[in-house]
Each structure stands twice: as C-alpha cells, then as structure tokens.
Short mmCIF file of C-alpha atoms in Angstrom, two decimals:
data_model
loop_
_atom_site.label_atom_id
_atom_site.label_comp_id
_atom_site.label_asym_id
_atom_site.label_seq_id
_atom_site.Cartn_x
_atom_site.Cartn_y
_atom_site.Cartn_z
CA UNK A 1304 43.78 33.96 -53.87
CA UNK A 1305 42.11 37.12 -55.11
CA UNK A 1306 41.26 37.29 -58.78
CA UNK A 1307 41.79 40.56 -60.62
CA UNK A 1308 41.75 41.67 -64.20
CA UNK A 1309 44.79 43.59 -65.36
CA UNK A 1310 45.16 47.01 -63.77
CA UNK A 1311 44.21 50.18 -65.61
CA UNK A 1312 47.58 51.48 -66.67
CA UNK A 1313 48.76 54.90 -67.81
CA UNK A 1314 45.34 56.49 -67.33
CA UNK A 1315 46.76 60.01 -67.53
CA UNK A 1316 48.47 59.30 -70.86
CA UNK A 1317 45.31 57.71 -72.19
CA UNK A 1318 43.09 60.66 -71.32
CA UNK A 1319 45.69 63.07 -72.67
CA UNK A 1320 45.65 61.22 -75.98
CA UNK A 1321 41.87 61.32 -76.18
CA UNK A 1322 41.48 64.95 -75.18
CA UNK A 1323 43.83 66.02 -77.96
CA UNK A 1324 41.41 64.59 -80.51
CA UNK A 1325 38.51 66.73 -79.27
CA UNK A 1326 40.16 70.15 -79.06
CA UNK A 1327 39.56 72.85 -81.63
CA UNK A 1328 36.18 71.55 -82.79
CA UNK A 1329 34.21 74.54 -81.49
CA UNK A 1330 34.84 78.11 -80.45
CA UNK A 1331 35.54 78.38 -76.72
CA UNK A 1332 32.77 79.93 -74.60
CA UNK A 1333 34.38 81.11 -71.35
CA UNK A 1334 31.42 83.44 -70.77
CA UNK A 1335 29.32 80.36 -69.96
CA UNK A 1336 31.90 78.50 -67.86
CA UNK A 1337 30.40 77.92 -64.37
CA UNK A 1338 32.36 79.56 -61.56
CA UNK A 1339 30.89 77.81 -58.48
CA UNK A 1340 29.72 74.57 -60.12
CA UNK A 1341 31.85 71.69 -61.33
CA UNK A 1342 32.43 71.31 -65.05
CA UNK A 1343 35.16 69.18 -66.66
CA UNK A 1344 38.06 70.96 -68.30
CA UNK A 1345 36.83 69.66 -71.64
CA UNK A 1346 34.55 67.07 -73.23
CA UNK A 1347 31.16 65.61 -72.39
CA UNK A 1348 29.83 64.78 -68.92
CA UNK A 1349 26.47 63.60 -67.61
CA UNK A 1350 25.51 61.71 -64.41
CA UNK A 1351 27.57 62.02 -61.24
CA UNK A 1352 28.88 58.65 -60.07
CA UNK A 1353 30.47 57.13 -56.99
CA UNK A 1354 30.05 60.09 -54.66
CA UNK A 1355 32.06 59.25 -51.55
CA UNK A 1356 34.08 60.92 -48.80
CA UNK A 1357 37.35 59.22 -47.90
CA UNK A 1358 40.55 60.29 -46.17
CA UNK A 1359 39.77 64.01 -46.20
CA UNK A 1360 38.47 64.21 -49.77
CA UNK A 1361 35.05 64.39 -51.38
CA UNK A 1362 35.21 62.35 -54.58
CA UNK A 1363 33.14 63.15 -57.64
CA UNK A 1364 33.23 60.51 -60.33
CA UNK A 1365 31.14 61.28 -63.39
CA UNK A 1366 29.98 59.92 -66.72
CA UNK A 1367 32.60 61.14 -69.15
CA UNK A 1368 33.54 60.85 -72.82
CA UNK A 1369 37.33 61.31 -73.02
CA UNK A 1370 37.11 61.45 -76.84
CA UNK A 1371 34.76 64.38 -77.40
CA UNK A 1372 31.90 66.65 -76.39
CA UNK A 1373 29.01 64.34 -77.27
CA UNK A 1374 27.69 61.29 -75.42
CA UNK A 1375 29.70 58.13 -76.07
CA UNK A 1376 32.59 55.96 -74.85
CA UNK A 1377 31.21 56.29 -71.33
CA UNK A 1378 33.94 56.14 -68.72
CA UNK A 1379 34.31 57.47 -65.20
CA UNK A 1380 35.90 60.90 -64.96
CA UNK A 1381 37.21 61.93 -61.56
CA UNK A 1382 37.58 65.07 -59.44
CA UNK A 1383 38.28 65.66 -55.75
CA UNK A 1384 37.52 68.48 -53.33
CA UNK A 1385 37.97 69.28 -49.67
CA UNK A 1386 34.88 71.52 -49.49
CA UNK A 1387 32.46 70.39 -52.27
CA UNK A 1388 33.19 73.65 -54.13
CA UNK A 1389 36.83 73.75 -55.25
CA UNK A 1390 37.32 70.75 -57.52
CA UNK A 1391 40.58 69.34 -58.87
CA UNK A 1392 40.08 67.16 -61.93
CA UNK A 1393 42.16 63.97 -62.08
CA UNK A 1394 42.80 61.51 -64.94
CA UNK A 1395 40.05 59.14 -66.04
CA UNK A 1396 39.37 56.68 -63.24
CA UNK A 1397 37.65 53.72 -64.94
CA UNK A 1398 37.72 53.78 -68.75
CA UNK A 1399 35.54 51.98 -71.24
CA UNK A 1400 37.17 48.62 -71.99
CA UNK A 1401 36.55 45.63 -74.21
CA UNK A 1402 33.48 47.13 -75.81
CA UNK A 1403 31.84 47.67 -72.42
CA UNK A 1404 30.99 51.22 -71.35
CA UNK A 1405 31.07 52.21 -67.68
CA UNK A 1406 27.66 53.50 -66.64
CA UNK A 1407 26.45 55.00 -63.36
CA UNK A 1408 27.18 53.42 -59.99
CA UNK A 1409 28.53 53.84 -56.47
CA UNK A 1410 31.77 53.85 -54.53
CA UNK A 1411 31.90 52.48 -50.99
CA UNK A 1412 34.68 52.43 -48.43
CA UNK A 1413 35.23 48.82 -47.36
CA UNK A 1414 36.59 49.58 -43.90
CA UNK A 1415 36.59 46.00 -42.61
CA UNK A 1416 37.67 44.36 -45.88
CA UNK A 1417 34.39 42.46 -46.12
CA UNK A 1418 35.09 42.02 -49.84
CA UNK A 1419 38.54 40.56 -49.37
CA UNK A 1420 39.73 42.96 -52.06
CA UNK A 1421 41.67 45.37 -49.84
CA UNK A 1422 45.44 44.87 -49.71
CA UNK A 1423 46.77 43.98 -46.24
CA UNK A 1424 43.24 44.33 -44.89
CA UNK A 1425 43.40 48.14 -44.98
CA UNK A 1426 40.32 50.12 -45.95
CA UNK A 1427 39.97 50.48 -49.70
CA UNK A 1428 37.50 51.97 -52.15
CA UNK A 1429 35.24 49.63 -54.11
CA UNK A 1430 33.25 50.82 -57.11
CA UNK A 1431 30.01 49.05 -58.03
CA UNK A 1432 28.93 50.12 -61.51
CA UNK A 1433 26.85 49.09 -64.50
CA UNK A 1434 28.74 47.63 -67.43
CA UNK A 1435 26.89 48.35 -70.66
CA UNK A 1436 27.81 46.33 -73.75
CA UNK A 1437 26.32 45.58 -77.14
CA UNK A 1438 27.65 42.17 -78.16
CA UNK A 1439 26.50 40.41 -81.31
CA UNK A 1440 23.90 38.56 -79.26
CA UNK A 1441 22.24 41.80 -78.12
CA UNK A 1442 22.47 44.70 -75.70
CA UNK A 1443 23.22 43.78 -72.08
CA UNK A 1444 23.68 45.56 -68.74
CA UNK A 1445 25.37 43.94 -65.72
CA UNK A 1446 26.78 45.05 -62.37
CA UNK A 1447 30.58 45.06 -61.96
CA UNK A 1448 33.23 45.82 -59.35
CA UNK A 1449 36.53 47.66 -59.42
CA UNK A 1450 38.87 48.37 -56.51
CA UNK A 1451 41.29 51.18 -55.63
CA UNK A 1452 44.03 50.91 -53.02
CA UNK A 1453 45.32 54.48 -53.50
CA UNK A 1454 42.42 56.83 -52.68
CA UNK A 1455 40.76 56.48 -56.06
CA UNK A 1456 43.75 57.39 -58.23
CA UNK A 1457 44.00 54.02 -59.97
CA UNK A 1458 41.45 51.23 -60.30
CA UNK A 1459 41.55 47.52 -61.04
CA UNK A 1460 38.54 45.65 -62.38
CA UNK A 1461 37.52 42.53 -60.46
CA UNK A 1462 38.23 39.40 -62.50
CA UNK A 1463 34.98 37.82 -61.30
CA UNK A 1464 32.82 40.43 -63.04
CA UNK A 1465 29.93 40.59 -63.45
CA UNK A 1466 28.82 40.15 -59.86
CA UNK A 1467 25.13 40.51 -60.77
CA UNK A 1468 23.67 39.60 -64.14
CA UNK A 1469 19.95 39.24 -64.90
CA UNK A 1470 20.65 38.77 -68.64
CA UNK A 1471 18.68 41.92 -69.36
CA UNK A 1472 19.30 44.81 -71.71
CA UNK A 1473 18.18 47.41 -69.14
CA UNK A 1474 19.30 46.86 -65.54
CA UNK A 1475 21.37 49.72 -64.21
CA UNK A 1476 22.71 52.35 -61.83
CA UNK A 1477 23.42 50.51 -58.55
CA UNK A 1478 23.34 52.65 -55.41
CA UNK A 1479 25.23 50.70 -52.74
CA UNK A 1480 25.49 51.56 -49.05
CA UNK A 1481 26.22 49.78 -45.80
CA UNK A 1482 22.91 49.16 -44.01
CA UNK A 1483 23.43 48.85 -40.29
CA UNK A 1484 19.94 47.49 -39.75
CA UNK A 1485 20.64 44.33 -41.74
CA UNK A 1486 24.43 44.34 -41.12
CA UNK A 1487 25.06 43.97 -44.84
CA UNK A 1488 25.67 45.90 -48.02
CA UNK A 1489 22.46 47.06 -49.68
CA UNK A 1490 22.12 47.69 -53.42
CA UNK A 1491 19.28 49.77 -54.84
CA UNK A 1492 19.15 49.26 -58.62
CA UNK A 1493 16.71 50.09 -61.42
CA UNK A 1494 14.67 47.81 -63.66
CA UNK A 1495 13.99 50.69 -66.07
CA UNK A 1496 11.26 49.33 -68.30
CA UNK A 1497 9.37 47.61 -65.49
CA UNK A 1498 9.32 50.90 -63.50
CA UNK A 1499 10.68 49.03 -60.52
CA UNK A 1500 13.51 49.45 -58.07
CA UNK A 1501 15.06 46.21 -56.78
CA UNK A 1502 16.86 45.79 -53.46
CA UNK A 1503 19.74 43.33 -53.08
CA UNK A 1504 21.92 42.47 -50.08
CA UNK A 1505 25.45 41.13 -49.83
CA UNK A 1506 27.97 40.34 -47.11
CA UNK A 1507 31.00 40.80 -49.37
CA UNK A 1508 29.96 43.02 -52.35
CA UNK A 1509 30.42 40.05 -54.67
CA UNK A 1510 27.48 37.69 -53.99
CA UNK A 1511 24.10 39.40 -54.13
CA UNK A 1512 20.58 38.16 -53.34
CA UNK A 1513 17.34 40.01 -54.02
CA UNK A 1514 15.29 40.92 -50.96
CA UNK A 1515 12.54 43.14 -52.34
CA UNK A 1516 11.21 45.52 -55.00
CA UNK A 1517 9.26 48.77 -55.17
CA UNK A 1518 7.03 50.02 -57.96
CA UNK A 1519 5.47 50.84 -60.28
CA UNK A 1520 4.32 54.01 -58.54
CA UNK A 1521 4.19 57.73 -59.18
CA UNK A 1522 5.25 58.86 -62.65
CA UNK A 1523 5.90 56.00 -65.09
CA UNK A 1524 5.75 57.56 -68.56
CA UNK A 1525 9.52 57.14 -69.08
CA UNK A 1526 12.18 54.69 -67.97
CA UNK A 1527 13.24 54.57 -64.32
CA UNK A 1528 16.96 54.94 -63.57
CA UNK A 1529 19.48 56.40 -61.11
CA UNK A 1530 17.67 55.21 -57.95
CA UNK A 1531 18.94 56.16 -54.51
CA UNK A 1532 17.65 55.07 -51.09
CA UNK A 1533 18.69 57.11 -48.09
CA UNK A 1534 17.58 57.92 -44.57
CA UNK A 1535 16.82 61.63 -44.12
CA UNK A 1536 16.83 63.32 -40.69
CA UNK A 1537 14.35 65.99 -39.71
CA UNK A 1538 15.69 69.52 -39.38
CA UNK A 1539 15.76 69.19 -35.59
CA UNK A 1540 17.40 65.76 -35.78
CA UNK A 1541 14.74 64.14 -33.60
CA UNK A 1542 13.24 61.88 -36.25
CA UNK A 1543 13.94 60.55 -39.73
CA UNK A 1544 12.26 59.22 -42.83
CA UNK A 1545 13.41 56.99 -45.68
CA UNK A 1546 13.49 58.59 -49.13
CA UNK A 1547 13.61 56.66 -52.39
CA UNK A 1548 14.65 58.87 -55.30
CA UNK A 1549 14.14 57.69 -58.90
CA UNK A 1550 15.14 59.31 -62.19
CA UNK A 1551 12.56 59.43 -64.98
CA UNK A 1552 13.38 59.95 -68.66
CA UNK A 1553 11.39 61.16 -70.50
CA UNK A 1554 8.07 62.17 -68.96
CA UNK A 1555 9.12 64.33 -66.03
CA UNK A 1556 6.88 67.04 -64.63
CA UNK A 1557 8.59 69.76 -66.74
CA UNK A 1558 9.25 67.55 -69.76
CA UNK A 1559 12.23 65.40 -70.62
CA UNK A 1560 14.31 64.05 -67.74
CA UNK A 1561 13.62 64.69 -64.06
CA UNK A 1562 13.51 63.01 -60.68
CA UNK A 1563 10.73 62.02 -58.33
CA UNK A 1564 10.98 60.94 -54.72
CA UNK A 1565 8.90 58.82 -52.39
CA UNK A 1566 8.94 59.15 -48.59
CA UNK A 1567 8.20 56.24 -46.31
CA UNK A 1568 9.76 53.40 -44.34
CA UNK A 1569 12.28 50.67 -45.10
CA UNK A 1570 12.83 47.50 -43.08
CA UNK A 1571 15.87 46.17 -44.91
CA UNK A 1572 13.76 44.39 -47.50
CA UNK A 1573 10.69 46.43 -48.36
CA UNK A 1574 10.17 50.14 -48.98
CA UNK A 1575 6.68 51.27 -48.05
CA UNK A 1576 5.50 54.65 -49.25
CA UNK A 1577 3.81 56.82 -46.65
CA UNK A 1578 0.14 57.70 -47.04
CA UNK A 1579 0.74 61.24 -45.73
CA UNK A 1580 0.40 64.28 -47.96
CA UNK A 1581 3.67 65.12 -49.71
CA UNK A 1582 5.01 61.56 -49.69
CA UNK A 1583 5.49 61.78 -53.47
CA UNK A 1584 7.27 64.82 -54.89
CA UNK A 1585 10.04 65.95 -57.22
CA UNK A 1586 13.65 66.31 -56.15
CA UNK A 1587 13.90 69.32 -58.47
CA UNK A 1588 11.09 71.11 -60.30
CA UNK A 1589 13.34 72.72 -62.91
CA UNK A 1590 14.42 71.40 -66.28
CA UNK A 1591 18.06 70.88 -65.37
CA UNK A 1592 18.77 68.59 -62.44
CA UNK A 1593 18.96 64.87 -63.15
CA UNK A 1594 20.38 61.68 -61.66
CA UNK A 1595 21.28 63.35 -58.36
CA UNK A 1596 22.85 60.82 -56.00
CA UNK A 1597 23.96 60.95 -52.39
CA UNK A 1598 27.38 60.85 -50.79
CA UNK A 1599 28.60 57.70 -49.05
CA UNK A 1600 30.77 57.58 -45.93
CA UNK A 1601 30.24 61.20 -44.91
CA UNK A 1602 31.96 62.51 -41.77
CA UNK A 1603 29.97 62.05 -38.57
CA UNK A 1604 27.37 64.76 -38.19
CA UNK A 1605 27.13 65.77 -41.86
CA UNK A 1606 23.64 65.64 -43.26
CA UNK A 1607 22.82 63.57 -46.35
CA UNK A 1608 24.18 65.34 -49.42
CA UNK A 1609 22.94 65.16 -53.01
CA UNK A 1610 24.63 66.31 -56.21
CA UNK A 1611 23.16 66.03 -59.71
CA UNK A 1612 23.80 66.60 -63.39
CA UNK A 1613 22.69 70.06 -64.55
CA UNK A 1614 21.10 69.33 -67.92
CA UNK A 1615 18.14 67.63 -69.58
CA UNK A 1616 18.24 64.82 -72.12
CA UNK A 1617 15.82 66.85 -74.28
CA UNK A 1618 18.65 69.17 -75.37
CA UNK A 1619 21.89 68.19 -73.58
CA UNK A 1620 23.75 67.57 -76.83
CA UNK A 1621 22.93 71.09 -78.08
CA UNK A 1622 24.28 73.07 -75.13
CA UNK A 1623 26.41 75.93 -76.57
CA UNK A 1624 29.53 75.41 -74.46
CA UNK A 1625 33.09 74.57 -75.45
CA UNK A 1626 35.50 72.90 -74.93
CA UNK A 1627 33.23 71.15 -72.39
CA UNK A 1628 29.59 70.14 -72.39
CA UNK A 1629 27.85 69.45 -69.09
CA UNK A 1630 28.14 70.55 -65.47
CA UNK A 1631 26.92 69.57 -62.00
CA UNK A 1632 24.51 71.20 -59.58
CA UNK A 1633 25.77 72.46 -56.27
CA UNK A 1634 25.95 69.89 -53.52
CA UNK A 1635 22.81 70.07 -51.38
CA UNK A 1636 22.34 69.12 -47.73
CA UNK A 1637 19.00 67.36 -47.28
CA UNK A 1638 16.56 67.18 -44.38
CA UNK A 1639 12.82 66.61 -44.23
CA UNK A 1640 9.95 68.63 -42.80
CA UNK A 1641 6.55 67.60 -41.52
CA UNK A 1642 4.09 70.46 -41.06
CA UNK A 1643 0.49 71.49 -41.77
CA UNK A 1644 1.15 71.01 -45.50
CA UNK A 1645 2.43 67.46 -45.06
CA UNK A 1646 5.86 65.96 -45.65
CA UNK A 1647 8.63 67.20 -47.93
CA UNK A 1648 12.34 67.09 -48.50
CA UNK A 1649 14.20 70.33 -47.81
CA UNK A 1650 17.45 71.15 -49.62
CA UNK A 1651 20.13 73.69 -48.73
CA UNK A 1652 22.92 74.41 -51.24
CA UNK A 1653 26.55 74.25 -50.14
CA UNK A 1654 27.67 77.77 -51.11
CA UNK A 1655 28.33 79.91 -47.99
CA UNK A 1656 32.16 79.56 -48.11
CA UNK A 1657 32.17 81.39 -51.46
CA UNK A 1658 30.52 84.56 -50.12
CA UNK A 1659 32.50 87.78 -50.32
CA UNK A 1660 32.22 89.62 -47.00
CA UNK A 1661 29.01 90.11 -45.07
CA UNK A 1662 26.98 90.87 -48.17
CA UNK A 1663 24.51 93.66 -48.81
CA UNK A 1664 21.33 93.99 -46.77
CA UNK A 1665 18.08 94.32 -48.73
CA UNK A 1666 14.94 96.04 -47.48
CA UNK A 1667 12.47 97.38 -50.02
CA UNK A 1668 8.82 98.34 -50.15
CA UNK A 1669 6.94 98.63 -53.41
CA UNK A 1670 4.03 100.98 -52.88
CA UNK A 1671 0.64 100.45 -54.46
CA UNK A 1672 0.51 101.35 -58.14
CA UNK A 1673 4.17 100.52 -58.82
CA UNK A 1674 5.17 97.25 -60.44
CA UNK A 1675 9.01 97.35 -60.38
CA UNK A 1676 11.89 98.57 -58.22
CA UNK A 1677 15.68 98.11 -58.30
CA UNK A 1678 17.17 95.89 -55.57
CA UNK A 1679 20.76 94.90 -56.39
CA UNK A 1680 23.29 95.30 -59.19
CA UNK A 1681 26.10 92.74 -59.39
CA UNK A 1682 27.78 90.16 -61.63
CA UNK A 1683 27.53 86.39 -61.62
CA UNK A 1684 28.32 84.35 -59.67
CA UNK A 1685 26.09 85.84 -56.99
CA UNK A 1686 23.66 84.77 -54.29
CA UNK A 1687 20.36 86.16 -53.01
CA UNK A 1688 18.33 85.22 -49.95
CA UNK A 1689 14.93 86.94 -49.93
CA UNK A 1690 11.70 86.86 -47.95
CA UNK A 1691 8.52 88.49 -49.24
CA UNK A 1692 5.54 90.04 -47.53
CA UNK A 1693 3.29 90.22 -50.58
CA UNK A 1694 0.28 92.11 -49.30
CA UNK A 1695 -2.45 91.59 -51.89
CA UNK A 1696 -0.17 91.09 -54.90
CA UNK A 1697 -1.37 88.36 -57.23
CA UNK A 1698 2.17 87.47 -58.31
CA UNK A 1699 5.55 88.79 -57.24
CA UNK A 1700 9.25 88.03 -57.32
CA UNK A 1701 12.44 89.27 -58.93
CA UNK A 1702 13.73 89.73 -62.44
CA UNK A 1703 17.40 89.03 -63.06
CA UNK A 1704 18.36 91.31 -65.96
CA UNK A 1705 21.54 90.63 -67.95
CA UNK A 1706 20.75 93.58 -70.22
CA UNK A 1707 17.71 95.61 -71.20
CA UNK A 1708 16.25 92.87 -73.37
CA UNK A 1709 17.12 89.70 -71.48
CA UNK A 1710 16.08 88.52 -68.05
CA UNK A 1711 15.08 85.50 -65.98
CA UNK A 1712 12.12 85.91 -63.65
CA UNK A 1713 11.76 84.03 -60.36
CA UNK A 1714 8.56 84.40 -58.38
CA UNK A 1715 5.37 83.30 -56.70
CA UNK A 1716 2.04 83.17 -58.54
CA UNK A 1717 -0.65 83.17 -55.88
CA UNK A 1718 -3.50 83.00 -58.39
CA UNK A 1719 -2.17 79.69 -59.73
CA UNK A 1720 -0.53 78.66 -56.41
CA UNK A 1721 2.80 78.15 -58.17
CA UNK A 1722 6.43 78.98 -57.63
CA UNK A 1723 8.10 79.56 -60.99
CA UNK A 1724 11.29 80.32 -62.88
CA UNK A 1725 10.65 81.90 -66.27
CA UNK A 1726 13.58 81.79 -68.70
CA UNK A 1727 11.63 82.68 -71.83
CA UNK A 1728 13.64 85.94 -72.17
CA UNK A 1729 16.90 84.70 -70.64
CA UNK A 1730 19.13 84.53 -73.72
CA UNK A 1731 20.07 81.85 -76.25
CA UNK A 1732 17.46 79.32 -77.31
CA UNK A 1733 19.68 76.26 -77.54
CA UNK A 1734 16.90 74.01 -78.83
CA UNK A 1735 13.18 74.18 -79.56
CA UNK A 1736 11.28 74.51 -76.30
CA UNK A 1737 14.31 75.53 -74.24
CA UNK A 1738 12.97 79.02 -73.49
CA UNK A 1739 10.18 78.08 -71.11
CA UNK A 1740 8.72 78.56 -67.64
CA UNK A 1741 8.98 75.85 -64.97
CA UNK A 1742 6.48 75.60 -62.13
CA UNK A 1743 6.08 73.93 -58.75
CA UNK A 1744 2.98 73.78 -56.54
CA UNK A 1745 3.03 76.15 -53.59
CA UNK A 1746 2.32 74.92 -50.08
CA UNK A 1747 -0.37 77.04 -48.47
CA UNK A 1748 1.25 77.58 -45.08
CA UNK A 1749 4.97 77.72 -45.93
CA UNK A 1750 6.71 81.10 -46.26
CA UNK A 1751 7.27 83.13 -49.42
CA UNK A 1752 11.05 82.90 -49.35
CA UNK A 1753 13.64 82.10 -51.98
CA UNK A 1754 17.35 81.35 -52.01
CA UNK A 1755 19.00 81.97 -55.40
CA UNK A 1756 22.46 81.01 -56.65
CA UNK A 1757 23.23 82.61 -60.00
CA UNK A 1758 26.19 81.39 -62.02
CA UNK A 1759 27.23 82.32 -65.54
CA UNK A 1760 24.90 79.79 -67.15
CA UNK A 1761 22.44 78.73 -64.47
CA UNK A 1762 19.99 79.74 -61.76
CA UNK A 1763 19.38 77.42 -58.81
CA UNK A 1764 16.33 78.40 -56.74
CA UNK A 1765 15.23 77.03 -53.36
CA UNK A 1766 11.84 78.24 -52.13
CA UNK A 1767 9.52 77.77 -49.17
CA UNK A 1768 12.21 76.71 -46.74
CA UNK A 1769 14.02 74.67 -49.38
CA UNK A 1770 11.04 72.33 -49.92
CA UNK A 1771 11.01 73.46 -53.56
CA UNK A 1772 14.23 73.18 -55.57
CA UNK A 1773 14.23 74.47 -59.15
CA UNK A 1774 17.33 74.38 -61.36
CA UNK A 1775 17.47 75.90 -64.84
CA UNK A 1776 20.25 76.56 -67.30
CA UNK A 1777 20.36 79.98 -68.97
CA UNK A 1778 22.74 81.42 -71.56
CA UNK A 1779 22.55 85.21 -71.12
CA UNK A 1780 24.42 87.77 -73.26
CA UNK A 1781 26.40 89.22 -70.31
CA UNK A 1782 27.61 88.34 -66.81
CA UNK A 1783 25.83 91.42 -65.46
CA UNK A 1784 22.92 90.85 -63.05
CA UNK A 1785 20.52 93.65 -62.19
CA UNK A 1786 17.92 92.42 -59.73
CA UNK A 1787 14.54 94.14 -59.77
CA UNK A 1788 11.53 93.52 -57.56
CA UNK A 1789 8.42 92.93 -59.68
CA UNK A 1790 4.74 92.27 -59.12
CA UNK A 1791 1.40 92.00 -60.87
CA UNK A 1792 -1.96 92.89 -59.41
CA UNK A 1793 -2.84 94.24 -55.99
CA UNK A 1794 -2.95 97.74 -54.56
CA UNK A 1795 -1.15 97.47 -51.23
CA UNK A 1796 2.55 97.50 -50.40
CA UNK A 1797 4.83 94.63 -51.41
CA UNK A 1798 7.76 94.22 -49.04
CA UNK A 1799 10.96 92.23 -49.40
CA UNK A 1800 13.94 91.78 -47.09
CA UNK A 1801 17.09 89.71 -47.24
CA UNK A 1802 20.72 89.83 -48.29
CA UNK A 1803 22.85 89.49 -51.41
CA UNK A 1804 26.44 88.37 -51.86
CA UNK A 1805 28.98 88.44 -54.63
CA UNK A 1806 30.52 84.98 -54.80
CA UNK A 1807 34.19 84.12 -55.29
CA UNK A 1808 35.05 81.95 -58.25
CA UNK A 1809 36.05 78.39 -57.36
CA UNK A 1810 38.03 78.00 -60.57
#
C-alpha cells in the first residue's frame, strides 16, 4: 500500500488569503513590469523550480512567498505556458508546511510508474525538492517527494519523506533526470559548504545511493548551490558534451550571486572536467541571472533549455517593483561550440514568436572622426540583432537611451578584450553598487555580434555567437529606447548591420 501524507487542500483559497495580506504595502510600478519575461502577479519570487514539459505544457514552478514581497515562507509558485513566453499563473503548488519551507528542486515525469506513486500506473509528475526546517535541535535540509496526478494542479507529499537525509544543515537543490546510460534516476545535489556536487542514483525515486562527487573546482569563494548536469549537443548535432552548472553565492565574477559551468564527460558516476580551453566558464556574465536550471522531458528534437532568476542576492530585496518582486530570464536554448578559441556553451533566447512583422533592417557606417550615429527609435520591449565591422575602433557598440540623461551601453572593448554592459547611467540606483559595468572576456576569433532583448526593466545580451550571455536589470525613467551607434578611438569607418523588432507584450 502506498503511503501518503494528507493532500494539499484548497490551495487557491490559501494563496488568496495570503495575497490579501501583502497588497497595498507599496505604490504599484507598472512601468517596470516585464512584458516578455515571467513575473508573478504579486509577491516575492526567486529561483525557478521543477522545470518540466508534460502533456502540452511547459511548467514553471518557482520559489515564492505567498505572504509578501520579501524572502520568506518559501513555497512553490506555479505557472504554465505553451510557448515559454505566455505564462498563466496558477495557485501555489506546494506550500510551506509544518515549519518546513520548500526549497529548490526538480519535477520529473514518471512514465513507467517506477516510483509506484502514479495512480492506475498512468504517468504522473513527481517533485523532488529540498525541505528546509529549523527545529529546536538545529537547522536541517533534506530531500523530499511530492506527487501530482492532475498535471501539476494539486500535489500530495509522500508520507515516507525525507527520501534522502545526510543530517546536515546545508544539503540542497536536487536536479533529477532519467539517465539512459545507467537506466536509473540520477540526482545532482549540492553540498554547499564543501563546494562539492554529489551524484545519487535510484530505481524508484525513493531509495537513493551515492555514486560520485565533483569538486572543489573553479570558483569557491561562496557556497555552491542550484547544480544541474545536462548533456549539450553541438550546433550541428554531430557531437555532445556534458555540462555541470553550479550556482555560487557570493563571490561570482561580477560580485554577489552568479553561475559557473564546467564542460567534460560523465560516465554515470563521475564527472570529469575537460582539459581543453573554455572548459570552465560562466553561464551568464551579468549581475542578474542566477540558479538557472534546465527543462525535463522536453519534446523530441528540442534542444536543452535553461531558465533562471533575474536578480542578485546583493540587492534583490531592494528592487523597486510592486506589487511583485522578482522575475525570470527568458528561456534559452543551449548548444556548445568547439573552435579555435576552445569550448563554450552557446545560448539563444526564446523570443522570435513575439516579433512584430519583419522588423527594420539596419545598415550604418560611422565615418572617421564621428563617434555617434542614430540607429533605431522604439519602445520596450524590443529586440536587436547586430553585427559589427569595427575597422580600427578601440571600443564600439550601442547606447540605449531612455532620455537625454539616462542610457545603458552595450559594446566591445578591444583594448581590454572585453564585452561589456554598462548600466552606470541607466536609471535608479536601487542599492549601493547597483550602477556598474559588467564584463566578459572576448574570444579572439569569434565575431563581433550581439543579440539584445530589451524589456521594461532589463537588458539581456548574447554576444559572439551566443557564447557570452550577459543579463542586467535596469530601472530607466521611460519606456522609450533610442539606439545610437557609438565608438571610441580609431580613424576608419565603423560599420554595423542587422535588424530590429518591436516585440508584442506577453501579458
């Protein structure tokens, strides 16, 4: 006989109760509400959780406080989409209960009922998540299960929880997938303070045995969390590489929270980092992409897809938005490249369905002696795809003006061999150090191209064939976007070509 805890009942009434307590505490800021990115209707959100595709829907579960717009009472919020762009928010999926908060984790589709938790043997959704509690005896994190028989609308906790308990205060964020190579479920989970990722296997999602660990390696100045292990195909589909992604907080490349990745091989037990150039990099070089995780159970032919939280723990609680606080990045299709500069992940944002018409062609030449020229005038949300022929310019790119005194600059600094996004003049300074420039190392032989998605409170940039991703929040005074070509140094012509689009709102 299956053992279950009591079902989560009246979730919609519960969330309605809690939301009512948080309304009216701050002036609404619709001017900052993202139009092509997910944000909850109200209240706090951070990490995405349980990303899974099932029965025609992409599910986004997320860390959520149903009681207010600051971190606390962590539960799983829930939204669904058919295209990764238009999201419909549903009632709280798995609420905090019995003094135990619901931290980050995964959802899998148990097609063959290996867990024995699916009613009548039909495929069901099983969540594997960290339970975080602070009993009198001390803080503790364990791994738990919950099951849904109705496409994620209601969930029942497994009565045998926890299914994995190391009696540790920091042991979290299980990423669970079916691994065909070992014909078993594989869990990738963080030992934060040891700077290790542990691998566990299970035949039934309930009994887990450790098979290997990875780390310490790379950046270790903060805790490790939100690990994800996935196999990434090359752009031509002829080869693949294993990527292990690990969140780091604090101590990331740009300060605060960020995510590094390692490329290598995995044999079902051991992850081995490649010795090739580029085998260690950053999933995003901006300040505002954290705990990105990949989708499970994607339709055949879809490339691995990441989605992250668009914020930084340095200042997340100060973001000037109401009645919500927190949003997600765009979903990103991921491949890998291997070229003269080494190995790297390449990310492409899911945004094309939001384009209005064929867009506007861009072709501009900035003659010697000039340092600025108008390219496009639009309003956010908008998209730009540009390729530069820089001539002898020392640095070059575009400025995104919201008015005469506020802009965000995106460009290439050849003298420093950096790609950058400079938000020092972008608008509100939400906290000390927010108005800053973020940088990524340029690859010598990759092109000077950039793909920009500009929403009301963010700029996502993908450069050099998507091998550099850089996400930054901005809080400009207007929705207006005047794009100007800019450069410093050099005497020859600077050329740019590409296309711009106005984007439809997904709200």
